[in-house]
PDB file of C-alpha atoms and ligand atoms in Angstrom:
ATOM      1  CA  MET A  28      -4.158  -3.105  25.811  1.00  0.00           C
ATOM      2  CA  THR A  29      -6.977  -5.327  26.906  1.00  0.00           C
ATOM      3  CA  ILE A  30     -10.542  -4.285  26.348  1.00  0.00           C
ATOM      4  CA  GLN A  31     -13.353  -6.035  28.096  1.00  0.00           C
ATOM      5  CA  TRP A  32     -16.014  -6.193  25.444  1.00  0.00           C
ATOM      6  CA  PHE A  33     -19.574  -6.034  26.642  1.00  0.00           C
ATOM      7  CA  PRO A  34     -22.599  -5.771  24.363  1.00  0.00           C
ATOM      8  CA  GLY A  35     -22.847  -2.032  25.112  1.00  0.00           C
ATOM      9  CA  HIS A  36     -19.225  -1.509  24.077  1.00  0.00           C
ATOM     10  CA  MET A  37     -19.772  -3.406  20.865  1.00  0.00           C
ATOM     11  CA  THR A  38     -22.786  -1.282  19.998  1.00  0.00           C
ATOM     12  CA  ARG A  39     -20.865   1.909  20.727  1.00  0.00           C
ATOM     13  CA  ALA A  40     -17.778   0.762  18.816  1.00  0.00           C
ATOM     14  CA  ARG A  41     -19.950  -0.043  15.858  1.00  0.00           C
ATOM     15  CA  ARG A  42     -21.747   3.294  16.011  1.00  0.00           C
ATOM     16  CA  GLN A  43     -18.456   5.186  16.279  1.00  0.00           C
ATOM     17  CA  ILE A  44     -17.177   3.515  13.136  1.00  0.00           C
ATOM     18  CA  GLN A  45     -20.414   4.073  11.295  1.00  0.00           C
ATOM     19  CA  ASP A  46     -20.269   7.787  12.191  1.00  0.00           C
ATOM     20  CA  LYS A  47     -16.736   7.966  10.823  1.00  0.00           C
ATOM     21  CA  LEU A  48     -17.703   6.165   7.624  1.00  0.00           C
ATOM     22  CA  LYS A  49     -19.620   9.269   6.599  1.00  0.00           C
ATOM     23  CA  LEU A  50     -16.379  11.239   6.575  1.00  0.00           C
ATOM     24  CA  ILE A  51     -14.177   8.859   4.649  1.00  0.00           C
ATOM     25  CA  ASP A  52     -13.674   7.384   1.183  1.00  0.00           C
ATOM     26  CA  VAL A  53     -11.791   4.169   1.926  1.00  0.00           C
ATOM     27  CA  VAL A  54     -11.581   1.740   4.840  1.00  0.00           C
ATOM     28  CA  ILE A  55      -8.282   0.036   5.589  1.00  0.00           C
ATOM     29  CA  GLU A  56      -9.179  -3.215   7.340  1.00  0.00           C
ATOM     30  CA  LEU A  57      -6.197  -4.476   9.296  1.00  0.00           C
ATOM     31  CA  LEU A  58      -5.899  -8.221   9.925  1.00  0.00           C
ATOM     32  CA  ASP A  59      -3.122 -10.350  11.395  1.00  0.00           C
ATOM     33  CA  ALA A  60      -1.471 -12.199   8.486  1.00  0.00           C
ATOM     34  CA  ARG A  61      -0.928 -15.262  10.708  1.00  0.00           C
ATOM     35  CA  ILE A  62      -4.656 -15.582  11.484  1.00  0.00           C
ATOM     36  CA  PRO A  63      -6.631 -13.440   9.017  1.00  0.00           C
ATOM     37  CA  LEU A  64     -10.102 -14.791   9.729  1.00  0.00           C
ATOM     38  CA  SER A  65      -9.640 -15.213  13.467  1.00  0.00           C
ATOM     39  CA  SER A  66      -8.408 -11.622  13.739  1.00  0.00           C
ATOM     40  CA  ARG A  67     -11.426 -10.366  11.843  1.00  0.00           C
ATOM     41  CA  ASN A  68     -14.534  -8.773  13.287  1.00  0.00           C
ATOM     42  CA  PRO A  69     -17.495 -11.115  12.754  1.00  0.00           C
ATOM     43  CA  MET A  70     -19.805  -8.286  11.627  1.00  0.00           C
ATOM     44  CA  ILE A  71     -17.360  -6.415   9.437  1.00  0.00           C
ATOM     45  CA  ASP A  72     -19.301  -6.616   6.164  1.00  0.00           C
ATOM     46  CA  GLU A  73     -22.452  -5.425   7.848  1.00  0.00           C
ATOM     47  CA  ILE A  74     -20.640  -2.566   9.590  1.00  0.00           C
ATOM     48  CA  LEU A  75     -18.727  -1.312   6.559  1.00  0.00           C
ATOM     49  CA  GLN A  76     -21.535  -1.830   4.057  1.00  0.00           C
ATOM     50  CA  ASN A  77     -20.304  -0.976   0.591  1.00  0.00           C
ATOM     51  CA  LYS A  78     -17.449   1.359   1.465  1.00  0.00           C
ATOM     52  CA  PRO A  79     -14.419   0.741  -0.744  1.00  0.00           C
ATOM     53  CA  ARG A  80     -12.089  -1.395   1.313  1.00  0.00           C
ATOM     54  CA  LEU A  81      -8.452  -2.458   1.324  1.00  0.00           C
ATOM     55  CA  VAL A  82      -7.522  -5.460   3.468  1.00  0.00           C
ATOM     56  CA  LEU A  83      -4.023  -5.408   4.962  1.00  0.00           C
ATOM     57  CA  LEU A  84      -2.456  -8.623   6.229  1.00  0.00           C
ATOM     58  CA  ASN A  85      -0.176  -7.126   8.870  1.00  0.00           C
ATOM     59  CA  LYS A  86       2.779  -8.694  10.698  1.00  0.00           C
ATOM     60  CA  HIS A  87       3.606 -10.519   7.509  1.00  0.00           C
ATOM     61  CA  ASP A  88       7.200 -10.676   8.768  1.00  0.00           C
ATOM     62  CA  LEU A  89       5.966 -13.343  11.223  1.00  0.00           C
ATOM     63  CA  ALA A  90       3.634 -15.227   8.857  1.00  0.00           C
ATOM     64  CA  ASP A  91       4.295 -18.061   6.412  1.00  0.00           C
ATOM     65  CA  PRO A  92       4.594 -16.362   2.984  1.00  0.00           C
ATOM     66  CA  GLU A  93       3.109 -19.362   1.173  1.00  0.00           C
ATOM     67  CA  VAL A  94      -0.005 -19.370   3.358  1.00  0.00           C
ATOM     68  CA  THR A  95      -0.282 -15.601   3.022  1.00  0.00           C
ATOM     69  CA  SER A  96      -0.419 -15.993  -0.776  1.00  0.00           C
ATOM     70  CA  GLN A  97      -3.302 -18.429  -0.303  1.00  0.00           C
ATOM     71  CA  TRP A  98      -5.077 -15.812   1.799  1.00  0.00           C
ATOM     72  CA  VAL A  99      -4.553 -13.110  -0.814  1.00  0.00           C
ATOM     73  CA  ALA A 100      -6.231 -15.444  -3.333  1.00  0.00           C
ATOM     74  CA  TYR A 101      -8.999 -16.220  -0.829  1.00  0.00           C
ATOM     75  CA  PHE A 102      -9.852 -12.529  -0.378  1.00  0.00           C
ATOM     76  CA  ALA A 103      -9.593 -11.882  -4.119  1.00  0.00           C
ATOM     77  CA  GLU A 104     -12.299 -14.495  -4.631  1.00  0.00           C
ATOM     78  CA  GLN A 105     -14.514 -12.432  -2.356  1.00  0.00           C
ATOM     79  CA  GLY A 106     -13.771  -9.318  -4.379  1.00  0.00           C
ATOM     80  CA  LEU A 107     -11.416  -7.851  -1.773  1.00  0.00           C
ATOM     81  CA  GLN A 108      -7.870  -6.717  -2.419  1.00  0.00           C
ATOM     82  CA  ALA A 109      -5.547  -7.954   0.324  1.00  0.00           C
ATOM     83  CA  LEU A 110      -2.002  -6.695   0.687  1.00  0.00           C
ATOM     84  CA  PRO A 111       0.600  -8.272   3.000  1.00  0.00           C
ATOM     85  CA  VAL A 112       2.447  -5.584   4.993  1.00  0.00           C
ATOM     86  CA  ASP A 113       4.674  -5.022   8.022  1.00  0.00           C
ATOM     87  CA  ALA A 114       3.583  -1.896   9.836  1.00  0.00           C
ATOM     88  CA  ALA A 115       6.490  -2.271  12.243  1.00  0.00           C
ATOM     89  CA  THR A 116       9.121  -1.872   9.532  1.00  0.00           C
ATOM     90  CA  GLY A 117       7.043   0.259   7.198  1.00  0.00           C
ATOM     91  CA  ASN A 118       7.242  -2.241   4.370  1.00  0.00           C
ATOM     92  CA  GLN A 119       4.721  -1.533   1.544  1.00  0.00           C
ATOM     93  CA  MET A 120       3.534   1.866   2.807  1.00  0.00           C
ATOM     94  CA  LYS A 121       3.710   3.394  -0.694  1.00  0.00           C
ATOM     95  CA  GLU A 122       1.735   0.454  -2.063  1.00  0.00           C
ATOM     96  CA  ILE A 123      -1.024   1.084   0.494  1.00  0.00           C
ATOM     97  CA  MET A 124      -1.460   4.580  -0.897  1.00  0.00           C
ATOM     98  CA  ALA A 125      -1.359   3.313  -4.482  1.00  0.00           C
ATOM     99  CA  ARG A 126      -4.038   0.677  -3.736  1.00  0.00           C
ATOM    100  CA  CYS A 127      -6.314   3.201  -2.024  1.00  0.00           C
ATOM    101  CA  LYS A 128      -5.986   5.447  -5.053  1.00  0.00           C
ATOM    102  CA  GLN A 129      -6.845   2.510  -7.313  1.00  0.00           C
ATOM    103  CA  LEU A 130      -9.983   1.860  -5.293  1.00  0.00           C
ATOM    104  CA  MET A 131     -11.016   5.469  -5.860  1.00  0.00           C
ATOM    105  CA  ALA A 132      -9.996   5.554  -9.522  1.00  0.00           C
ATOM    106  CA  ASP A 133     -13.539   5.873 -10.934  1.00  0.00           C
ATOM    107  CA  LYS A 134     -14.476   8.692  -8.609  1.00  0.00           C
ATOM    108  CA  ILE A 135     -11.248  10.554  -9.274  1.00  0.00           C
ATOM    109  CA  GLU A 136     -11.776  10.105 -13.010  1.00  0.00           C
ATOM    110  CA  LYS A 137     -15.285  11.536 -12.751  1.00  0.00           C
ATOM    111  CA  GLN A 138     -14.111  14.567 -10.824  1.00  0.00           C
ATOM    112  CA  LEU A 139     -11.354  15.224 -13.317  1.00  0.00           C
ATOM    113  CA  SER A 140     -13.777  14.979 -16.224  1.00  0.00           C
ATOM    114  CA  LYS A 141     -15.912  17.655 -14.549  1.00  0.00           C
ATOM    115  CA  GLY A 142     -12.885  19.832 -14.186  1.00  0.00           C
ATOM    116  CA  VAL A 143     -12.824  19.361 -10.399  1.00  0.00           C
ATOM    117  CA  ASN A 144      -9.467  18.871  -8.762  1.00  0.00           C
ATOM    118  CA  PRO A 145      -9.828  15.700  -6.667  1.00  0.00           C
ATOM    119  CA  ARG A 146      -9.239  16.261  -2.962  1.00  0.00           C
ATOM    120  CA  ALA A 147      -7.072  13.946  -0.874  1.00  0.00           C
ATOM    121  CA  ILE A 148      -8.467  10.456  -0.344  1.00  0.00           C
ATOM    122  CA  ARG A 149      -9.769  10.128   3.203  1.00  0.00           C
ATOM    123  CA  ALA A 150      -9.133   6.822   4.934  1.00  0.00           C
ATOM    124  CA  LEU A 151      -9.959   5.127   8.222  1.00  0.00           C
ATOM    125  CA  ILE A 152      -8.054   2.217   9.736  1.00  0.00           C
ATOM    126  CA  VAL A 153     -10.134  -0.422  11.527  1.00  0.00           C
ATOM    127  CA  GLY A 154      -9.234  -3.640  13.300  1.00  0.00           C
ATOM    128  CA  ILE A 155      -9.266  -5.596  16.541  1.00  0.00           C
ATOM    129  CA  PRO A 156      -6.927  -4.603  19.420  1.00  0.00           C
ATOM    130  CA  ASN A 157      -3.208  -5.353  18.969  1.00  0.00           C
ATOM    131  CA  VAL A 158      -3.387  -5.942  15.246  1.00  0.00           C
ATOM    132  CA  GLY A 159      -1.074  -2.966  14.651  1.00  0.00           C
ATOM    133  CA  LYS A 160      -3.398  -0.019  14.004  1.00  0.00           C
ATOM    134  CA  SER A 161      -1.383   2.574  15.963  1.00  0.00           C
ATOM    135  CA  THR A 162       1.883   1.286  14.521  1.00  0.00           C
ATOM    136  CA  LEU A 163       0.464   1.648  11.012  1.00  0.00           C
ATOM    137  CA  ILE A 164      -0.891   5.156  11.647  1.00  0.00           C
ATOM    138  CA  ASN A 165       2.521   6.244  12.932  1.00  0.00           C
ATOM    139  CA  ARG A 166       4.217   4.700   9.908  1.00  0.00           C
ATOM    140  CA  LEU A 167       1.896   6.306   7.402  1.00  0.00           C
ATOM    141  CA  ALA A 168       2.108   9.640   9.211  1.00  0.00           C
ATOM    142  CA  ASN A 169       5.870   9.310   9.447  1.00  0.00           C
ATOM    143  CA  ARG A 170       5.803  10.523  13.022  1.00  0.00           C
ATOM    144  CA  LYS A 171       4.461   9.498  16.382  1.00  0.00           C
ATOM    145  CA  ILE A 172       0.778  10.229  16.780  1.00  0.00           C
ATOM    146  CA  ALA A 173      -0.081  10.362  20.459  1.00  0.00           C
ATOM    147  CA  ALA A 174      -3.557   8.884  20.238  1.00  0.00           C
ATOM    148  CA  THR A 175      -3.667   5.126  20.531  1.00  0.00           C
ATOM    149  CA  GLY A 176      -7.225   4.816  19.419  1.00  0.00           C
ATOM    150  CA  ASP A 177     -10.651   5.170  20.884  1.00  0.00           C
ATOM    151  CA  LYS A 178     -11.590   3.422  24.008  1.00  0.00           C
ATOM    152  CA  PRO A 179     -15.070   2.167  23.320  1.00  0.00           C
ATOM    153  CA  GLY A 180     -17.416   4.826  24.558  1.00  0.00           C
ATOM    154  CA  VAL A 181     -14.873   7.647  24.797  1.00  0.00           C
ATOM    155  CA  THR A 182     -15.038  10.284  22.105  1.00  0.00           C
ATOM    156  CA  LYS A 183     -12.564  13.001  21.268  1.00  0.00           C
ATOM    157  CA  ALA A 184     -12.064  15.493  18.470  1.00  0.00           C
ATOM    158  CA  GLN A 185     -10.995  13.850  15.236  1.00  0.00           C
ATOM    159  CA  GLN A 186      -7.960  14.977  13.368  1.00  0.00           C
ATOM    160  CA  TRP A 187      -6.777  14.324   9.866  1.00  0.00           C
ATOM    161  CA  ILE A 188      -3.222  13.240   9.315  1.00  0.00           C
ATOM    162  CA  LYS A 189      -1.628  13.940   5.966  1.00  0.00           C
ATOM    163  CA  VAL A 190      -0.120  10.930   4.226  1.00  0.00           C
ATOM    164  CA  GLY A 191       1.832  12.309   1.307  1.00  0.00           C
ATOM    165  CA  THR A 192      -0.180  14.818  -0.713  1.00  0.00           C
ATOM    166  CA  GLU A 193      -2.964  12.555  -1.914  1.00  0.00           C
ATOM    167  CA  MET A 194      -4.217  10.889   1.231  1.00  0.00           C
ATOM    168  CA  GLU A 195      -5.508  11.821   4.677  1.00  0.00           C
ATOM    169  CA  LEU A 196      -6.028   9.474   7.562  1.00  0.00           C
ATOM    170  CA  LEU A 197      -8.249   9.796  10.626  1.00  0.00           C
ATOM    171  CA  ASP A 198      -5.926   9.882  13.649  1.00  0.00           C
ATOM    172  CA  THR A 199      -8.061   7.523  15.723  1.00  0.00           C
ATOM    173  CA  PRO A 200      -8.605   4.048  14.309  1.00  0.00           C
ATOM    174  CA  GLY A 201     -11.834   2.125  14.622  1.00  0.00           C
ATOM    175  CA  ILE A 202     -11.427  -0.591  17.240  1.00  0.00           C
ATOM    176  CA  LEU A 203     -13.498  -3.698  16.669  1.00  0.00           C
ATOM    177  CA  TRP A 204     -14.074  -6.825  18.714  1.00  0.00           C
ATOM    178  CA  PRO A 205     -12.926 -10.255  17.604  1.00  0.00           C
ATOM    179  CA  LYS A 206     -15.121 -13.308  17.332  1.00  0.00           C
ATOM    180  CA  PHE A 207     -14.697 -14.762  20.785  1.00  0.00           C
ATOM    181  CA  GLU A 208     -17.499 -17.269  20.772  1.00  0.00           C
ATOM    182  CA  ASP A 209     -15.441 -19.766  18.843  1.00  0.00           C
ATOM    183  CA  GLN A 210     -12.872 -21.579  20.972  1.00  0.00           C
ATOM    184  CA  GLN A 211     -10.467 -22.173  18.085  1.00  0.00           C
ATOM    185  CA  VAL A 212     -10.530 -18.459  17.337  1.00  0.00           C
ATOM    186  CA  GLY A 213      -9.749 -17.717  20.988  1.00  0.00           C
ATOM    187  CA  MET A 214      -6.796 -20.106  20.881  1.00  0.00           C
ATOM    188  CA  ARG A 215      -5.411 -18.491  17.730  1.00  0.00           C
ATOM    189  CA  LEU A 216      -5.812 -14.994  19.150  1.00  0.00           C
ATOM    190  CA  ALA A 217      -4.073 -16.038  22.350  1.00  0.00           C
ATOM    191  CA  ALA A 218      -1.297 -17.963  20.578  1.00  0.00           C
ATOM    192  CA  THR A 219      -0.383 -14.886  18.502  1.00  0.00           C
ATOM    193  CA  GLY A 220      -0.607 -12.595  21.528  1.00  0.00           C
ATOM    194  CA  ALA A 221      -3.677 -10.662  20.377  1.00  0.00           C
ATOM    195  CA  ILE A 222      -5.356 -11.542  23.667  1.00  0.00           C
ATOM    196  CA  LYS A 223      -3.518 -12.289  26.878  1.00  0.00           C
ATOM    197  CA  GLU A 224      -3.084 -15.979  27.475  1.00  0.00           C
ATOM    198  CA  GLU A 225      -3.896 -15.390  31.147  1.00  0.00           C
ATOM    199  CA  ILE A 226      -7.524 -15.105  30.073  1.00  0.00           C
ATOM    200  CA  LEU A 227      -7.240 -18.711  28.961  1.00  0.00           C
ATOM    201  CA  TYR A 228      -4.891 -21.310  30.413  1.00  0.00           C
ATOM    202  CA  PRO A 229      -1.372 -20.980  28.956  1.00  0.00           C
ATOM    203  CA  GLU A 230      -1.141 -24.782  28.908  1.00  0.00           C
ATOM    204  CA  GLU A 231      -4.213 -24.995  26.683  1.00  0.00           C
ATOM    205  CA  VAL A 232      -3.018 -22.265  24.344  1.00  0.00           C
ATOM    206  CA  ALA A 233       0.425 -23.897  24.076  1.00  0.00           C
ATOM    207  CA  LEU A 234      -1.216 -27.269  23.494  1.00  0.00           C
ATOM    208  CA  PHE A 235      -3.128 -25.772  20.585  1.00  0.00           C
ATOM    209  CA  ALA A 236       0.048 -24.117  19.238  1.00  0.00           C
ATOM    210  CA  VAL A 237       2.250 -27.211  19.538  1.00  0.00           C
ATOM    211  CA  ARG A 238      -0.443 -29.350  17.929  1.00  0.00           C
ATOM    212  CA  TYR A 239      -0.677 -26.929  15.014  1.00  0.00           C
ATOM    213  CA  LEU A 240       3.102 -26.679  14.711  1.00  0.00           C
ATOM    214  CA  ALA A 241       3.492 -30.470  14.852  1.00  0.00           C
ATOM    215  CA  SER A 242       1.069 -30.937  11.988  1.00  0.00           C
ATOM    216  CA  HIS A 243       2.139 -27.959   9.802  1.00  0.00           C
ATOM    217  CA  TYR A 244       5.669 -26.970  10.820  1.00  0.00           C
ATOM    218  CA  GLY A 245       7.058 -30.193  12.268  1.00  0.00           C
ATOM    219  CA  THR A 246      10.625 -29.692  11.124  1.00  0.00           C
ATOM    220  CA  SER A 247      10.862 -26.163  12.579  1.00  0.00           C
ATOM    221  CA  LEU A 248       9.513 -27.434  15.896  1.00  0.00           C
ATOM    222  CA  GLN A 249      11.955 -30.328  15.969  1.00  0.00           C
ATOM    223  CA  GLU A 250      14.927 -28.160  15.057  1.00  0.00           C
ATOM    224  CA  ARG A 251      14.105 -25.393  17.499  1.00  0.00           C
ATOM    225  CA  PHE A 252      13.782 -27.702  20.497  1.00  0.00           C
ATOM    226  CA  GLY A 253      15.904 -30.664  19.436  1.00  0.00           C
ATOM    227  CA  ILE A 254      13.016 -33.108  19.387  1.00  0.00           C
ATOM    228  CA  ALA A 255      13.964 -36.420  17.786  1.00  0.00           C
ATOM    229  CA  ARG A 256      10.488 -37.640  16.872  1.00  0.00           C
ATOM    230  CA  LEU A 257       7.056 -36.054  16.708  1.00  0.00           C
ATOM    231  CA  PRO A 258       3.830 -37.948  17.339  1.00  0.00           C
ATOM    232  CA  GLU A 259       2.406 -39.582  14.248  1.00  0.00           C
ATOM    233  CA  ASP A 260      -1.067 -38.351  15.126  1.00  0.00           C
ATOM    234  CA  PRO A 261      -1.131 -34.658  16.167  1.00  0.00           C
ATOM    235  CA  GLY A 262      -4.667 -35.323  17.412  1.00  0.00           C
ATOM    236  CA  ASP A 263      -3.205 -37.443  20.211  1.00  0.00           C
ATOM    237  CA  THR A 264      -3.295 -35.014  23.157  1.00  0.00           C
ATOM    238  CA  ASP A 265      -1.141 -37.123  25.478  1.00  0.00           C
ATOM    239  CA  ALA A 266       1.550 -37.347  22.820  1.00  0.00           C
ATOM    240  CA  ILE A 267       1.484 -33.558  22.286  1.00  0.00           C
ATOM    241  CA  ILE A 268       1.776 -33.006  26.037  1.00  0.00           C
ATOM    242  CA  GLU A 269       4.851 -35.245  25.968  1.00  0.00           C
ATOM    243  CA  VAL A 270       6.346 -32.955  23.337  1.00  0.00           C
ATOM    244  CA  MET A 271       5.589 -29.956  25.564  1.00  0.00           C
ATOM    245  CA  GLU A 272       7.287 -31.737  28.459  1.00  0.00           C
ATOM    246  CA  ALA A 273      10.329 -32.464  26.315  1.00  0.00           C
ATOM    247  CA  ILE A 274      10.488 -28.743  25.458  1.00  0.00           C
ATOM    248  CA  GLY A 275      10.149 -27.901  29.171  1.00  0.00           C
ATOM    249  CA  ARG A 276      13.090 -30.165  30.024  1.00  0.00           C
ATOM    250  CA  LYS A 277      15.117 -28.610  27.224  1.00  0.00           C
ATOM    251  CA  ARG A 278      14.421 -25.118  28.552  1.00  0.00           C
ATOM    252  CA  GLY A 279      14.926 -26.036  32.218  1.00  0.00           C
ATOM    253  CA  ALA A 280      11.288 -25.441  33.151  1.00  0.00           C
ATOM    254  CA  LEU A 281      11.340 -27.837  36.095  1.00  0.00           C
ATOM    255  CA  LEU A 282       9.611 -28.126  39.438  1.00  0.00           C
ATOM    256  CA  SER A 283      11.410 -29.343  42.530  1.00  0.00           C
ATOM    257  CA  GLY A 284      11.760 -33.100  42.189  1.00  0.00           C
ATOM    258  CA  GLY A 285      12.559 -32.739  38.504  1.00  0.00           C
ATOM    259  CA  ARG A 286       9.027 -32.820  37.103  1.00  0.00           C
ATOM    260  CA  VAL A 287       8.334 -30.466  34.205  1.00  0.00           C
ATOM    261  CA  ASP A 288       6.620 -27.191  35.056  1.00  0.00           C
ATOM    262  CA  LEU A 289       4.087 -27.326  32.235  1.00  0.00           C
ATOM    263  CA  GLU A 290       2.822 -23.782  32.775  1.00  0.00           C
ATOM    264  CA  LYS A 291       6.346 -22.360  32.540  1.00  0.00           C
ATOM    265  CA  ALA A 292       7.099 -24.552  29.525  1.00  0.00           C
ATOM    266  CA  SER A 293       3.896 -23.305  27.878  1.00  0.00           C
ATOM    267  CA  LEU A 294       4.774 -19.654  28.441  1.00  0.00           C
ATOM    268  CA  THR A 295       8.232 -20.281  26.947  1.00  0.00           C
ATOM    269  CA  ILE A 296       6.762 -21.973  23.873  1.00  0.00           C
ATOM    270  CA  LEU A 297       4.324 -19.105  23.306  1.00  0.00           C
ATOM    271  CA  ARG A 298       6.980 -16.431  23.832  1.00  0.00           C
ATOM    272  CA  GLU A 299       9.316 -18.061  21.319  1.00  0.00           C
ATOM    273  CA  LEU A 300       6.526 -18.598  18.813  1.00  0.00           C
ATOM    274  CA  ARG A 301       5.408 -14.948  18.978  1.00  0.00           C
ATOM    275  CA  ALA A 302       8.965 -13.719  18.649  1.00  0.00           C
ATOM    276  CA  GLY A 303       9.299 -15.682  15.409  1.00  0.00           C
ATOM    277  CA  LYS A 304      11.929 -18.051  16.836  1.00  0.00           C
ATOM    278  CA  MET A 305      10.339 -20.987  15.037  1.00  0.00           C
ATOM    279  CA  GLY A 306      10.511 -19.173  11.741  1.00  0.00           C
ATOM    280  CA  ARG A 307       7.623 -17.612   9.874  1.00  0.00           C
ATOM    281  CA  VAL A 308       4.529 -19.447  11.023  1.00  0.00           C
ATOM    282  CA  SER A 309       0.854 -19.012  10.151  1.00  0.00           C
ATOM    283  CA  LEU A 310      -1.684 -20.484  12.552  1.00  0.00           C
ATOM    284  CA  GLU A 311      -4.625 -20.462  10.167  1.00  0.00           C
ATOM    285  CA  SER A 312      -4.892 -21.231   6.481  1.00  0.00           C
ATOM    286  CA  PRO A 313      -7.841 -21.138   4.096  1.00  0.00           C
ATOM    287  CA  SER A 314      -7.928 -24.939   4.217  1.00  0.00           C
ATOM    288  CA  ASP A 315      -8.696 -24.767   7.979  1.00  0.00           C
ATOM    289  CA  ILE A 316     -12.021 -23.056   7.329  1.00  0.00           C
ATOM    290  CA  PRO A 317     -14.759 -25.463   8.335  1.00  0.00           C
ATOM    291  CA  ASP A 318     -17.224 -26.609   5.745  1.00  0.00           C
ATOM    292  CA  PRO A 319     -20.203 -24.203   6.010  1.00  0.00           C
ATOM    293  CA  ALA A 320     -22.521 -27.220   6.172  1.00  0.00           C
ATOM    294  CA  SER A 321     -20.896 -28.279   9.448  1.00  0.00           C
ATOM    295  CA  VAL A 322     -21.111 -24.841  11.077  1.00  0.00           C
ATOM    296  CA  THR A 323     -24.218 -24.565  13.198  1.00  0.00           C
ATOM    297  CA  GLU A 324     -24.392 -20.865  13.926  1.00  0.00           C
ATOM    298  CA  GLU A 325     -22.289 -18.012  12.598  1.00  0.00           C
ATOM    299  CA  ARG A 326     -22.229 -14.728  14.436  1.00  0.00           C
TER     300      ARG A 326
HETATM  301  P1  LIG B  15      -3.252  -1.654  17.949  1.00  0.00           P
HETATM  302  O1  LIG B  15      -3.806  -2.065  19.268  1.00  0.00           O
HETATM  303  O2  LIG B  15      -4.012  -2.261  16.817  1.00  0.00           O
HETATM  304  O3  LIG B  15      -3.074  -0.177  17.785  1.00  0.00           O
HETATM  305  O4  LIG B  15      -1.794  -2.337  17.837  1.00  0.00           O
HETATM  306  P2  LIG B  15      -0.337  -1.690  18.046  1.00  0.00           P
HETATM  307  O5  LIG B  15      -0.017  -0.766  16.927  1.00  0.00           O
HETATM  308  O6  LIG B  15      -0.228  -1.164  19.424  1.00  0.00           O
HETATM  309  O7  LIG B  15       0.579  -2.991  17.864  1.00  0.00           O
HETATM  310  C1  LIG B  15       0.489  -4.115  18.721  1.00  0.00           C
HETATM  311  C2  LIG B  15       1.824  -4.823  18.754  1.00  0.00           C
HETATM  312  O8  LIG B  15       2.111  -5.387  17.473  1.00  0.00           O
HETATM  313  C3  LIG B  15       2.992  -3.894  19.080  1.00  0.00           C
HETATM  314  O9  LIG B  15       3.870  -4.587  19.947  1.00  0.00           O
HETATM  315  C4  LIG B  15       3.638  -3.673  17.733  1.00  0.00           C
HETATM  316  O10 LIG B  15       5.014  -3.402  17.833  1.00  0.00           O
HETATM  317  C5  LIG B  15       3.401  -4.999  17.035  1.00  0.00           C
HETATM  318  N1  LIG B  15       3.391  -4.861  15.558  1.00  0.00           N
HETATM  319  C6  LIG B  15       2.674  -4.010  14.820  1.00  0.00           C
HETATM  320  N2  LIG B  15       2.909  -4.189  13.497  1.00  0.00           N
HETATM  321  C7  LIG B  15       3.801  -5.205  13.406  1.00  0.00           C
HETATM  322  C8  LIG B  15       4.454  -5.873  12.296  1.00  0.00           C
HETATM  323  O11 LIG B  15       4.245  -5.587  11.125  1.00  0.00           O
HETATM  324  N3  LIG B  15       5.273  -6.897  12.621  1.00  0.00           N
HETATM  325  C9  LIG B  15       5.537  -7.266  13.905  1.00  0.00           C
HETATM  326  N4  LIG B  15       6.368  -8.281  14.112  1.00  0.00           N
HETATM  327  N5  LIG B  15       4.952  -6.656  14.954  1.00  0.00           N
HETATM  328  C10 LIG B  15       4.107  -5.639  14.721  1.00  0.00           C
END
């Protein structure tokens, strides 16, 4: 699903979530474990205010477990609990419920002390397109829920889905926009498949991916494509393009005359990366975050 985000859509998306916040106890913020910050809405703290929140690092099956641990520590420093999960396989679904309950522990305690039987915890899932919101709702519900989320600006009746006996989930997730202004963010979103690479040039997205792989996952890259030697300086664009050409030759992505079809090679690289063929790879780590002093304008 591709959504064209215009300022009006963003305002409406934000308002829809803020309306839903009144109905719920806990927000489940879904991020892509491979690119947690790049898959995050830039205004999320402002939108959610002080609602209790659980961060889920989804698609952990595709991410580098070591880097994911660094992210869990990163979020903990900001006072946010982050849990790595795989919505597709249903890994950690019980833990999600347990964590939501933990977040509500004080409130539940208070109700019990007043002799009130606590009602089910009400939760809302939010996240950017393609991060796995519908997959997670179906997993938690244990059945297929037809709705695949709000289109910005389209409203429909809300329904609560029972998750076990202690939790209820809104059937339509809150869809948020990513931070597109930053080119690196765009590259990461495209490399993981969160946005279609056709929006950008596949060659540029693959260049970004191969550069990142060469500097962080060199051995996996070499083994996957039988590359004898990687460039010493991953910043050397010509050298990275040579690696892409070598991959193209390996995969038979050739034009007539035997030159490498770089677009085809790029699409192959991205397809194999997204399918996890190069192993579990993260494309963003807390150490990639630029020094705040060097960032001119955050949005
Ligand atoms: P939504 O737009 O946020 O509702 O995202 P979807 O639920 O439609 O998921 C987008 C894509 O990600 C689908 O192809 C899912 O199968 C895939 N997906 C979701 N969760 C996982 C996961 O944990 N691991 C993997 N590998 N893929 C996932």
